[in-house]
CSV table of C-alpha atoms and ligand atoms in Angstrom, one decimal:
chain,number,residue,atom,x,y,z
A,1215,MET,CA,70.6,79.8,98.0
A,1216,ASN,CA,74.4,78.8,99.4
A,1217,ALA,CA,74.6,78.4,103.2
A,1218,PHE,CA,77.6,78.9,105.0
A,1219,ASP,CA,79.0,79.0,108.8
A,1220,VAL,CA,80.1,82.4,108.3
A,1221,ILE,CA,80.4,84.9,105.5
A,1222,ILE,CA,83.6,87.3,105.3
A,1223,ILE,CA,82.6,90.4,103.0
A,1224,GLY,CA,86.4,91.9,102.2
A,1225,PHE,CA,89.8,89.7,101.7
A,1226,GLY,CA,91.7,92.2,104.2
A,1227,LYS,CA,94.0,91.3,107.1
A,1228,GLY,CA,91.1,90.6,109.8
A,1229,GLY,CA,89.0,88.9,107.4
A,1230,LYS,CA,91.5,86.4,105.6
A,1231,THR,CA,93.0,85.4,109.2
A,1232,LEU,CA,89.4,84.9,110.4
A,1233,ALA,CA,88.6,82.6,107.2
A,1234,ALA,CA,91.6,80.5,107.8
A,1235,GLU,CA,90.7,79.9,111.7
A,1236,PHE,CA,87.4,79.3,110.9
A,1237,ALA,CA,88.4,76.7,108.2
A,1238,LYS,CA,90.9,75.0,110.4
A,1239,ARG,CA,88.0,74.6,113.0
A,1240,GLY,CA,85.9,72.7,110.3
A,1241,ARG,CA,83.6,75.8,109.5
A,1242,LYS,CA,82.1,76.1,106.3
A,1243,VAL,CA,83.3,79.6,105.3
A,1244,ALA,CA,82.6,82.0,102.2
A,1245,ILE,CA,85.2,85.2,101.7
A,1246,VAL,CA,83.9,87.5,99.1
A,1247,GLU,CA,86.5,90.0,97.5
A,1248,ARG,CA,85.4,92.6,94.9
A,1249,SER,CA,88.7,92.8,93.0
A,1250,ASP,CA,90.9,90.3,91.7
A,1251,LYS,CA,93.8,92.5,92.1
A,1252,MET,CA,93.1,92.6,95.9
A,1253,TYR,CA,93.1,89.1,97.2
A,1254,GLY,CA,95.1,89.8,100.8
A,1255,GLY,CA,93.6,93.2,100.7
A,1256,THR,CA,95.0,96.9,100.6
A,1257,CYS,CA,98.3,96.1,102.9
A,1258,ILE,CA,99.8,93.8,100.4
A,1259,ASN,CA,98.4,94.9,97.1
A,1260,ILE,CA,98.3,99.0,97.5
A,1261,GLY,CA,99.3,99.7,101.0
A,1262,CYS,CA,102.0,98.5,103.6
A,1263,ILE,CA,103.9,96.3,101.4
A,1264,PRO,CA,104.3,98.0,98.1
A,1265,THR,CA,105.0,101.4,99.8
A,1266,LYS,CA,107.6,100.0,102.0
A,1267,THR,CA,109.3,98.1,99.1
A,1268,LEU,CA,109.5,101.6,97.2
A,1269,VAL,CA,110.7,103.1,100.3
A,1270,HIS,CA,113.4,100.8,100.6
A,1271,GLN,CA,114.3,101.1,97.1
A,1272,ALA,CA,114.2,104.9,97.4
A,1273,LYS,CA,116.8,104.7,100.1
A,1274,ILE,CA,119.0,102.9,97.7
A,1275,ALA,CA,118.6,105.6,95.0
A,1276,SER,CA,119.2,108.5,97.9
A,1277,GLY,CA,122.8,107.4,97.3
A,1278,MET,CA,122.7,108.2,93.4
A,1279,GLU,CA,123.5,111.7,94.2
A,1280,ASP,CA,125.7,112.2,91.0
A,1281,SER,CA,123.4,110.4,88.6
A,1282,THR,CA,121.3,112.0,85.9
A,1283,PHE,CA,117.5,112.5,86.2
A,1284,GLU,CA,117.5,109.8,83.1
A,1285,GLU,CA,119.5,107.3,85.3
A,1286,ARG,CA,117.4,108.0,88.2
A,1287,SER,CA,114.0,107.6,86.1
A,1288,ALA,CA,115.7,103.9,85.0
A,1289,PHE,CA,116.3,103.1,88.6
A,1290,TYR,CA,112.7,104.0,89.7
A,1291,ARG,CA,111.2,102.2,86.7
A,1292,ASN,CA,112.9,99.2,88.0
A,1293,ALA,CA,112.0,99.6,91.9
A,1294,ILE,CA,108.3,100.1,90.1
A,1295,ALA,CA,108.7,96.3,88.8
A,1296,VAL,CA,110.5,95.1,92.0
A,1297,LYS,CA,107.4,96.5,93.8
A,1298,GLU,CA,105.1,94.7,91.2
A,1299,SER,CA,106.8,91.4,91.8
A,1300,VAL,CA,106.7,91.4,95.6
A,1301,THR,CA,102.9,92.3,95.5
A,1302,SER,CA,102.1,89.6,92.9
A,1303,ALA,CA,103.6,86.9,94.6
A,1304,LEU,CA,101.7,87.7,97.7
A,1305,ARG,CA,98.7,88.4,96.2
A,1306,GLY,CA,98.9,84.8,94.5
A,1307,LYS,CA,100.2,83.2,98.0
A,1308,ASN,CA,96.9,85.0,99.9
A,1309,TYR,CA,94.8,83.7,97.4
A,1310,HIS,CA,95.6,80.1,97.6
A,1311,ASN,CA,96.0,80.1,101.3
A,1312,LEU,CA,92.1,80.3,101.3
A,1313,ALA,CA,90.8,79.3,97.8
A,1314,ASP,CA,92.7,75.7,98.1
A,1315,HIS,CA,91.2,75.1,101.7
A,1316,PRO,CA,88.5,72.6,101.2
A,1317,ASN,CA,86.2,74.4,103.8
A,1318,VAL,CA,86.4,77.8,102.1
A,1319,THR,CA,84.8,79.5,98.9
A,1320,VAL,CA,86.3,82.5,97.7
A,1321,TYR,CA,83.6,84.6,95.6
A,1322,THR,CA,85.1,87.5,93.2
A,1323,GLY,CA,82.4,90.1,93.1
A,1324,VAL,CA,80.8,93.0,95.3
A,1325,GLY,CA,79.2,92.0,98.3
A,1326,SER,CA,76.1,93.6,99.5
A,1327,PHE,CA,73.6,92.8,102.1
A,1328,VAL,CA,70.1,91.9,100.9
A,1329,SER,CA,68.8,91.0,104.6
A,1330,ALA,CA,70.6,90.6,108.1
A,1331,ASP,CA,71.7,87.1,106.9
A,1332,VAL,CA,71.7,87.3,103.3
A,1333,VAL,CA,74.3,88.7,101.1
A,1334,SER,CA,74.5,89.1,97.6
A,1335,VAL,CA,77.6,88.6,95.3
A,1336,ARG,CA,77.6,90.4,92.1
A,1337,THR,CA,80.4,88.9,90.0
A,1338,SER,CA,81.3,89.8,86.4
A,1339,THR,CA,78.9,87.5,85.3
A,1340,GLU,CA,76.1,87.0,87.5
A,1341,GLU,CA,74.6,87.7,90.9
A,1342,ILE,CA,74.9,85.0,93.6
A,1343,TRP,CA,73.2,84.8,97.0
A,1344,LEU,CA,74.7,83.5,100.3
A,1345,THR,CA,73.0,82.9,103.5
A,1346,SER,CA,74.6,82.7,107.1
A,1347,LYS,CA,74.0,83.2,110.8
A,1348,GLN,CA,77.3,84.9,111.2
A,1349,ILE,CA,78.7,87.7,109.0
A,1350,ILE,CA,81.9,89.7,109.2
A,1351,ILE,CA,82.3,92.9,107.5
A,1352,ASN,CA,86.0,93.5,106.4
A,1353,THR,CA,85.7,95.9,103.6
A,1354,GLY,CA,88.6,98.4,104.6
A,1355,ALA,CA,88.9,101.8,103.6
A,1356,GLU,CA,89.1,104.3,100.3
A,1357,THR,CA,90.9,107.2,99.3
A,1358,ILE,CA,88.9,110.4,99.7
A,1359,ILE,CA,88.9,112.3,96.4
A,1360,PRO,CA,88.6,116.2,97.5
A,1361,PRO,CA,86.3,118.0,95.5
A,1362,ILE,CA,88.7,120.1,93.7
A,1363,GLU,CA,88.2,121.8,90.1
A,1364,GLY,CA,89.8,119.3,87.7
A,1365,VAL,CA,90.9,116.2,89.5
A,1366,ALA,CA,88.2,114.2,88.4
A,1367,ASP,CA,89.2,112.2,85.2
A,1368,ASN,CA,92.9,114.0,85.0
A,1369,SER,CA,95.5,111.6,84.1
A,1370,LEU,CA,98.1,113.7,85.9
A,1371,VAL,CA,96.5,113.4,89.0
A,1372,TYR,CA,96.9,110.1,91.0
A,1373,THR,CA,96.2,108.5,94.3
A,1374,SER,CA,98.5,106.4,96.6
A,1375,THR,CA,97.2,103.4,94.7
A,1376,SER,CA,97.3,104.8,90.9
A,1377,ILE,CA,100.7,106.6,91.6
A,1378,MET,CA,103.0,103.2,92.5
A,1379,GLU,CA,101.6,102.0,88.9
A,1380,LEU,CA,103.2,105.3,87.2
A,1381,THR,CA,106.5,104.0,85.6
A,1382,ASP,CA,108.1,107.6,84.6
A,1383,LEU,CA,109.5,109.3,87.5
A,1384,PRO,CA,107.8,113.0,87.7
A,1385,ARG,CA,110.4,115.4,87.6
A,1386,ARG,CA,108.0,117.5,89.7
A,1387,LEU,CA,105.6,116.2,92.1
A,1388,VAL,CA,103.1,118.0,93.8
A,1389,ILE,CA,101.3,116.2,96.7
A,1390,VAL,CA,97.8,117.6,98.4
A,1391,GLY,CA,98.0,116.8,102.0
A,1392,GLY,CA,100.7,116.8,104.6
A,1393,GLY,CA,99.4,114.0,106.4
A,1394,TYR,CA,101.3,110.5,107.1
A,1395,ILE,CA,100.5,108.9,103.4
A,1396,GLY,CA,101.6,112.3,102.3
A,1397,LEU,CA,105.0,112.5,103.7
A,1398,GLU,CA,105.7,109.0,103.1
A,1399,PHE,CA,105.3,109.6,99.5
A,1400,ALA,CA,107.3,112.9,99.5
A,1401,SER,CA,110.2,111.3,101.4
A,1402,MET,CA,110.2,108.5,98.7
A,1403,TYR,CA,109.8,110.4,95.8
A,1404,ALA,CA,112.6,113.1,96.8
A,1405,SER,CA,114.9,110.1,97.5
A,1406,PHE,CA,114.0,108.9,94.0
A,1407,GLY,CA,115.0,112.2,92.6
A,1408,SER,CA,111.6,114.2,92.0
A,1409,GLN,CA,111.3,117.7,92.9
A,1410,VAL,CA,108.5,117.5,95.8
A,1411,THR,CA,106.2,120.3,96.8
A,1412,VAL,CA,103.7,119.4,99.9
A,1413,LEU,CA,100.7,121.5,100.2
A,1414,GLU,CA,99.1,121.5,103.4
A,1415,SER,CA,96.0,123.3,104.4
A,1416,TYR,CA,96.8,123.7,108.1
A,1417,PRO,CA,99.3,125.9,109.5
A,1418,GLU,CA,101.4,123.3,111.4
A,1419,LEU,CA,102.8,119.9,109.8
A,1420,ILE,CA,101.5,116.7,111.4
A,1421,ALA,CA,99.5,118.7,113.9
A,1422,ARG,CA,98.9,115.7,116.1
A,1423,GLU,CA,102.6,115.0,116.7
A,1424,ASP,CA,105.0,116.4,119.4
A,1425,ARG,CA,106.1,119.9,118.3
A,1426,ASP,CA,109.7,119.2,118.7
A,1427,ILE,CA,109.5,116.0,116.5
A,1428,ALA,CA,107.3,117.8,114.0
A,1429,ALA,CA,109.8,120.3,113.7
A,1430,SER,CA,112.8,118.0,113.3
A,1431,VAL,CA,110.4,116.0,110.6
A,1432,LYS,CA,110.1,119.1,108.6
A,1433,GLU,CA,113.6,120.3,108.9
A,1434,THR,CA,115.0,116.7,108.0
A,1435,LEU,CA,112.7,116.5,105.1
A,1436,GLU,CA,113.2,120.1,103.6
A,1437,LYS,CA,117.1,119.2,103.8
A,1438,LYS,CA,116.0,116.6,101.2
A,1439,GLY,CA,114.6,119.3,99.1
A,1440,ILE,CA,110.8,118.9,100.0
A,1441,VAL,CA,109.3,121.9,99.9
A,1442,PHE,CA,106.4,122.7,102.2
A,1443,ARG,CA,103.4,125.5,101.3
A,1444,MET,CA,101.4,125.7,104.7
A,1445,ASN,CA,98.1,127.2,104.8
A,1446,ALA,CA,97.5,126.2,101.2
A,1447,LYS,CA,94.0,125.8,100.0
A,1448,VAL,CA,93.9,124.2,96.7
A,1449,GLN,CA,91.4,125.2,94.2
A,1450,SER,CA,91.8,123.6,90.9
A,1451,VAL,CA,94.2,121.4,89.0
A,1452,LYS,CA,94.3,122.1,85.3
A,1453,HIS,CA,95.9,119.9,82.5
A,1454,VAL,CA,97.8,121.9,80.3
A,1455,GLU,CA,99.4,120.2,77.4
A,1456,ASN,CA,101.4,117.4,79.2
A,1457,ARG,CA,101.9,119.1,82.4
A,1458,ALA,CA,99.5,120.0,85.3
A,1459,VAL,CA,98.9,123.3,86.9
A,1460,VAL,CA,98.3,123.5,90.3
A,1461,VAL,CA,96.3,126.7,91.6
A,1462,PHE,CA,96.2,127.2,95.2
A,1463,SER,CA,95.6,130.2,97.6
A,1464,ASP,CA,97.1,130.9,101.2
A,1465,SER,CA,94.3,130.9,103.6
A,1466,GLN,CA,95.7,133.4,105.6
A,1467,THR,CA,96.7,135.9,103.2
A,1468,ASP,CA,94.2,134.8,100.2
A,1469,GLU,CA,97.4,135.3,97.8
A,1470,VAL,CA,96.9,133.0,94.8
A,1471,PHE,CA,99.7,130.5,93.4
A,1472,GLU,CA,100.1,128.4,90.5
A,1473,LEU,CA,102.6,125.4,90.6
A,1474,GLU,CA,103.6,123.4,87.8
A,1475,ALA,CA,103.7,119.6,88.0
A,1476,ASP,CA,104.4,116.3,86.1
A,1477,ALA,CA,102.2,114.5,88.5
A,1478,VAL,CA,100.0,115.8,91.5
A,1479,LEU,CA,99.3,113.1,94.4
A,1480,LEU,CA,96.0,113.3,96.3
A,1481,ALA,CA,96.6,112.3,100.0
A,1482,THR,CA,93.8,114.2,101.5
A,1483,GLY,CA,92.8,110.9,103.7
A,1484,ARG,CA,90.7,107.7,103.6
A,1485,ARG,CA,87.2,106.8,104.5
A,1486,PRO,CA,85.4,103.6,105.8
A,1487,ASN,CA,84.5,101.6,102.5
A,1488,THR,CA,80.8,100.9,103.1
A,1489,LYS,CA,79.3,102.5,100.1
A,1490,ASP,CA,78.3,99.2,98.2
A,1491,LEU,CA,77.3,97.2,101.3
A,1492,ASN,CA,73.8,98.3,102.0
A,1493,LEU,CA,74.0,97.8,105.7
A,1494,LYS,CA,70.6,99.2,106.3
A,1495,VAL,CA,68.8,96.3,105.7
A,1496,ALA,CA,71.1,94.5,107.8
A,1497,GLY,CA,70.5,96.8,110.8
A,1498,VAL,CA,74.2,98.0,110.9
A,1499,GLU,CA,74.5,101.4,112.0
A,1500,THR,CA,77.6,103.8,111.1
A,1501,ASP,CA,78.8,106.9,112.9
A,1502,ALA,CA,78.9,110.4,111.5
A,1503,ARG,CA,82.3,109.7,109.6
A,1504,GLY,CA,80.8,106.7,108.1
A,1505,ALA,CA,82.6,104.0,110.0
A,1506,ILE,CA,80.8,100.9,111.3
A,1507,ILE,CA,79.6,101.2,115.0
A,1508,VAL,CA,81.1,98.3,117.0
A,1509,ASP,CA,81.3,97.3,120.6
A,1510,GLU,CA,84.5,96.1,122.3
A,1511,TYR,CA,84.1,92.5,120.8
A,1512,LEU,CA,83.5,94.0,117.4
A,1513,LYS,CA,80.0,93.5,117.4
A,1514,THR,CA,77.9,95.8,115.0
A,1515,THR,CA,74.5,97.1,116.0
A,1516,ASN,CA,73.4,93.7,114.6
A,1517,PRO,CA,75.1,91.4,117.1
A,1518,ASN,CA,75.4,88.5,114.4
A,1519,ILE,CA,77.4,90.8,112.4
A,1520,ARG,CA,80.8,91.9,113.2
A,1521,ALA,CA,83.2,94.5,111.5
A,1522,VAL,CA,87.2,94.4,111.7
A,1523,GLY,CA,89.7,96.6,110.4
A,1524,ASP,CA,89.6,100.0,108.9
A,1525,VAL,CA,85.9,100.0,107.9
A,1526,LYS,CA,84.9,100.7,111.7
A,1527,GLY,CA,87.2,103.6,112.0
A,1528,GLY,CA,89.8,104.1,114.6
A,1529,LEU,CA,93.5,103.3,114.0
A,1530,GLN,CA,94.3,102.2,110.7
A,1531,PHE,CA,97.0,99.9,110.5
A,1532,THR,CA,97.1,96.1,109.4
A,1533,TYR,CA,98.4,95.0,113.1
A,1534,ILE,CA,94.8,96.7,114.5
A,1535,SER,CA,92.9,94.5,111.8
A,1536,LEU,CA,94.9,91.3,112.8
A,1537,ASP,CA,94.2,92.2,116.5
A,1538,ASP,CA,90.4,92.5,115.7
A,1539,TYR,CA,91.0,88.8,114.6
A,1540,ARG,CA,92.3,87.8,117.9
A,1541,ILE,CA,89.5,89.5,119.6
A,1542,ILE,CA,86.7,87.7,117.5
A,1543,ARG,CA,89.0,84.4,118.0
A,1544,GLU,CA,89.1,84.4,121.8
A,1545,ASP,CA,85.4,85.8,122.1
A,1546,LEU,CA,84.1,82.7,119.9
A,1547,PHE,CA,86.7,80.1,120.6
A,1548,GLY,CA,88.5,81.3,123.7
A,1549,ASP,CA,88.1,82.9,127.1
A,1550,LYS,CA,86.5,86.1,126.0
A,1551,GLU,CA,89.3,88.1,127.5
A,1552,ARG,CA,90.3,90.0,125.0
A,1553,LYS,CA,88.7,93.3,123.9
A,1554,THR,CA,89.4,96.6,122.1
A,1555,SER,CA,89.4,98.9,125.3
A,1556,ASP,CA,92.6,96.8,126.4
A,1557,ARG,CA,94.5,97.8,123.6
A,1558,ASN,CA,96.1,101.4,124.3
A,1559,PRO,CA,98.6,102.6,123.7
A,1560,VAL,CA,99.5,101.3,120.3
A,1561,ALA,CA,102.6,102.2,118.8
A,1562,TYR,CA,102.8,103.4,114.7
A,1563,SER,CA,105.3,104.3,112.3
A,1564,VAL,CA,105.7,106.5,109.3
A,1565,PHE,CA,108.1,105.5,106.8
A,1566,ILE,CA,109.8,108.6,106.0
A,1567,ASP,CA,113.6,108.8,106.1
A,1568,PRO,CA,114.7,108.3,108.6
A,1569,PRO,CA,111.3,106.9,110.1
A,1570,LEU,CA,109.0,108.3,112.4
A,1571,ALA,CA,107.5,106.2,115.3
A,1572,ARG,CA,105.7,106.9,118.3
A,1573,ILE,CA,103.6,105.4,121.3
A,1574,GLY,CA,101.4,106.8,124.1
A,1575,LEU,CA,101.1,110.7,124.7
A,1576,ASN,CA,103.1,113.6,123.3
A,1577,GLU,CA,104.7,116.1,125.6
A,1578,ASP,CA,101.4,118.8,125.1
A,1579,GLU,CA,99.0,115.8,125.5
A,1580,ALA,CA,100.4,114.9,128.8
A,1581,ARG,CA,100.4,118.6,130.1
A,1582,LYS,CA,97.1,118.9,129.0
A,1583,GLN,CA,96.0,115.7,131.2
A,1584,ASN,CA,98.0,117.5,134.2
A,1585,LEU,CA,100.3,115.0,134.5
A,1586,ASP,CA,103.7,115.7,136.2
A,1587,VAL,CA,106.0,114.8,133.6
A,1588,ILE,CA,109.7,114.4,133.2
A,1589,ILE,CA,110.8,115.2,129.5
A,1590,LYS,CA,113.7,113.4,127.9
A,1591,LYS,CA,115.0,114.3,124.6
A,1592,LEU,CA,118.0,113.0,122.8
A,1593,PRO,CA,119.4,114.3,119.4
A,1594,VAL,CA,120.1,111.4,116.8
A,1595,MET,CA,123.7,113.1,116.5
A,1596,ALA,CA,124.5,112.0,119.6
A,1597,ILE,CA,124.2,108.2,119.0
A,1598,PRO,CA,127.4,106.2,118.1
A,1599,ARG,CA,125.2,103.5,115.8
A,1600,ALA,CA,123.7,106.7,113.7
A,1601,LYS,CA,127.1,108.0,113.1
A,1602,THR,CA,128.3,104.7,111.9
A,1603,LEU,CA,125.4,105.0,109.4
A,1604,GLY,CA,126.3,108.3,108.6
A,1605,GLU,CA,122.6,109.3,109.5
A,1606,THR,CA,122.4,111.7,112.1
A,1607,ASP,CA,119.4,113.8,111.4
A,1608,GLY,CA,116.4,113.3,114.2
A,1609,LEU,CA,115.2,113.4,117.6
A,1610,LEU,CA,114.2,111.1,120.2
A,1611,LYS,CA,111.8,112.1,123.0
A,1612,ALA,CA,110.1,110.5,126.0
A,1613,VAL,CA,107.5,111.7,128.4
A,1614,ILE,CA,107.7,110.1,131.9
A,1615,ASP,CA,105.6,110.4,134.8
A,1616,LYS,CA,107.1,112.0,137.8
A,1617,ASN,CA,105.4,110.3,140.1
A,1618,THR,CA,105.2,107.0,139.2
A,1619,GLY,CA,108.3,106.6,137.3
A,1620,LYS,CA,106.1,105.1,134.3
A,1621,ILE,CA,106.8,105.8,130.3
A,1622,VAL,CA,103.6,107.9,129.1
A,1623,GLY,CA,105.0,108.5,125.6
A,1624,CYS,CA,107.8,107.9,123.6
A,1625,MET,CA,108.7,109.6,120.0
A,1626,LEU,CA,111.3,108.4,117.9
A,1627,PHE,CA,112.6,110.1,114.7
A,1628,ALA,CA,115.6,108.2,113.9
A,1629,PRO,CA,117.1,105.4,111.8
A,1630,ASP,CA,115.4,101.8,112.8
A,1631,ALA,CA,112.5,104.0,114.9
A,1632,SER,CA,109.8,101.3,113.6
A,1633,GLU,CA,111.7,98.6,115.1
A,1634,VAL,CA,112.9,100.4,118.2
A,1635,ILE,CA,109.7,101.8,119.4
A,1636,ASN,CA,108.5,98.0,119.5
A,1637,ILE,CA,111.1,97.7,122.7
A,1638,VAL,CA,109.4,100.8,124.3
A,1639,ALA,CA,106.3,99.4,123.5
A,1640,MET,CA,106.9,96.1,125.5
A,1641,ALA,CA,108.4,98.3,128.1
A,1642,MET,CA,105.2,100.3,128.7
A,1643,LYS,CA,102.9,97.3,128.2
A,1644,THR,CA,104.6,95.3,131.0
A,1645,GLY,CA,104.4,98.2,133.2
A,1646,GLN,CA,108.2,98.7,133.6
A,1647,ASP,CA,109.7,102.0,135.1
A,1648,TYR,CA,111.6,103.9,132.7
A,1649,THR,CA,115.1,102.8,134.6
A,1650,PHE,CA,114.5,99.4,133.0
A,1651,LEU,CA,115.1,101.1,129.7
A,1652,ARG,CA,117.8,103.3,131.1
A,1653,ASP,CA,119.6,100.1,132.8
A,1654,PHE,CA,119.0,97.5,130.1
A,1655,ILE,CA,121.9,95.8,128.6
A,1656,PHE,CA,121.7,96.5,124.6
A,1657,THR,CA,124.0,95.4,121.8
A,1658,HIS,CA,126.6,98.0,120.7
A,1659,PRO,CA,126.5,99.9,118.4
A,1660,SER,CA,122.6,99.7,117.9
A,1661,MET,CA,119.8,102.0,117.8
A,1662,SER,CA,117.9,100.5,120.6
A,1663,GLU,CA,120.9,101.2,122.9
A,1664,ALA,CA,120.2,104.8,122.5
A,1665,LEU,CA,117.3,103.9,125.0
A,1666,ASN,CA,119.9,104.1,127.5
A,1667,ASP,CA,120.9,107.4,127.2
A,1668,LEU,CA,117.4,108.7,126.3
A,1669,PHE,CA,116.1,107.6,129.3
A,1670,SER,CA,119.2,108.6,131.4
B,3154,FAD,C1,99.7,103.9,101.0
B,3154,FAD,C2,99.3,103.1,102.4
B,3154,FAD,C3,100.1,102.8,103.0
B,3154,FAD,C4,99.9,102.2,104.3
B,3154,FAD,N1,101.2,101.5,105.0
B,3154,FAD,C5,100.7,101.1,106.1
B,3154,FAD,C6,101.8,100.4,106.9
B,3154,FAD,O1,103.0,100.6,106.8
B,3154,FAD,N2,101.3,99.7,108.1
B,3154,FAD,C7,100.4,99.4,108.5
B,3154,FAD,O2,100.3,98.6,109.4
B,3154,FAD,N3,99.3,99.8,107.7
B,3154,FAD,C8,99.6,100.6,106.7
B,3154,FAD,N4,98.4,101.3,105.7
B,3154,FAD,C9,97.0,100.8,106.2
B,3154,FAD,C10,96.7,99.5,106.0
B,3154,FAD,O3,97.1,99.0,104.8
B,3154,FAD,C11,95.4,99.2,106.5
B,3154,FAD,O4,95.1,99.6,107.8
B,3154,FAD,C12,95.0,97.7,106.4
B,3154,FAD,O5,95.2,97.1,104.9
B,3154,FAD,C13,93.4,97.7,106.6
B,3154,FAD,O6,93.0,96.2,106.6
B,3154,FAD,P1,91.5,95.9,106.6
B,3154,FAD,O7,91.5,94.5,107.3
B,3154,FAD,O8,90.6,96.7,106.9
B,3154,FAD,O9,90.9,95.6,105.1
B,3154,FAD,P2,91.2,95.6,103.5
B,3154,FAD,O10,92.9,95.2,103.7
B,3154,FAD,O11,91.5,97.2,103.3
B,3154,FAD,O12,90.7,94.7,102.6
B,3154,FAD,C14,89.3,95.0,102.7
B,3154,FAD,C15,89.1,94.4,101.3
B,3154,FAD,O13,87.6,94.6,101.1
B,3154,FAD,C16,87.3,94.7,99.5
B,3154,FAD,N5,86.2,95.3,99.4
B,3154,FAD,C17,85.5,96.3,99.6
B,3154,FAD,N6,84.2,96.5,99.8
B,3154,FAD,C18,83.9,95.2,99.2
B,3154,FAD,C19,82.6,94.6,98.7
B,3154,FAD,N7,81.4,95.4,98.9
B,3154,FAD,N8,82.6,93.4,98.6
B,3154,FAD,C20,83.8,92.8,98.3
B,3154,FAD,N9,84.8,93.2,98.7
B,3154,FAD,C21,85.0,94.6,99.2
B,3154,FAD,C22,88.5,95.6,99.3
B,3154,FAD,O14,89.0,95.6,97.8
B,3154,FAD,C23,89.9,95.2,99.8
B,3154,FAD,O15,90.2,93.9,99.3
B,3154,FAD,C24,98.7,101.6,104.5
B,3154,FAD,C25,97.5,102.2,103.7
B,3154,FAD,C26,97.8,102.8,102.6
B,3154,FAD,C27,96.8,103.1,101.8
């Protein structure tokens, strides 16, 4: 049996950063990754980095209005190659950052618990047992495949992972699910030149978002040619010759529709990746959604085993997994001050075109909490920088506590929103009144200066 100071199962953001931290401090580390295509985890291989590389390429493609579909297809094929070169370079770098460290052993195989302090690794050729008194689970999340007739083994049905391997631009793309991942792909493929239809089961798009902002998002994406079918209950996907036929009903009227497509993307959510872990023998419990239960220092129900990143549920972002690393670092080697309960509010961005970014409460949520609020809105059309970019769709909205003058929420659907939201986050985190942003000296012309007008 190979003994280590720490075993990390899963090569994700939090896990790899912890591995480097432990190794730097002289600890003997084992990190277990089930796929040689996944060193570095979801973000760099099948998540943030490939999608945002393609979003950027799609933005360039959106200027090809006068091009033929064949020209757009050629551009798309090249974009997939660009994406592949970015991710493969990062994968290699991530692998060597750990594998070349004398204190780290990378095992490529599926990790699962044999007992609370023994992990089995099933590689392609053998089973190896590792032991440690300290184990960290960082196995991420995986796409949920909904129980729709005809999706299993259908070569025209894709997940967010497999569609980014598709080198032929689909003329007609149907996306099942209008959540954040679904909308990113809808916006991206519409910009590349596909005819995109989004089938959403709810009556409202992005129901958790502010209603004014959601309306602006829908209107802007519809202007790009994306068709939304709300209340859509997908019944089956047939593979007929070289095309897919998606059969869905309207859950309000029960009317049945058929839609032809060259590709169908399933974007119906992700769930924590625990199925191979054999958690029971380690005394690690999960909640009703299958997420590993942790305390605010990320200890599971077995205090010698911690969990970081998507596998523990909650917000599924790379920077949350990174912050999980900071919490464990501070708990083990620092002042133990950092914990998950101090984290809120956390900003996030959806990389549609223009991007949508948000922090804190939206108007409805603030009113439900009986807060006395001031609502500020600014159409992107009114922002000088947006005019210089020729990108005037979108809306900014802020929610301010009338009694304290503090910002309780901000929603930006605008060019550069994913950057500007971090300025608002800093103002909120450092306890500034809204007047701080209203009166701040920003450079001109910039999208951030719009915060002067939004908060005025
Ligand atoms: C399409 C898409 C776009 C996204 N875009 C963004 C974005 O723009 N910004 C953002 O912040 N977040 C984004 N995310 C979310 C982000 O990628 C995740 O939140 C983040 O990567 C989670 O990291 P993690 O540390 O939980 O583990 P992961 O990076 O998911 O790593 C888990 C690793 O564990 C491995 N593994 C699983 N089970 C086992 C096992 N039993 N044994 C061994 N290894 C195992 C997996 O192969 C994987 O490599 C996106 C996700 C997707 C799918």
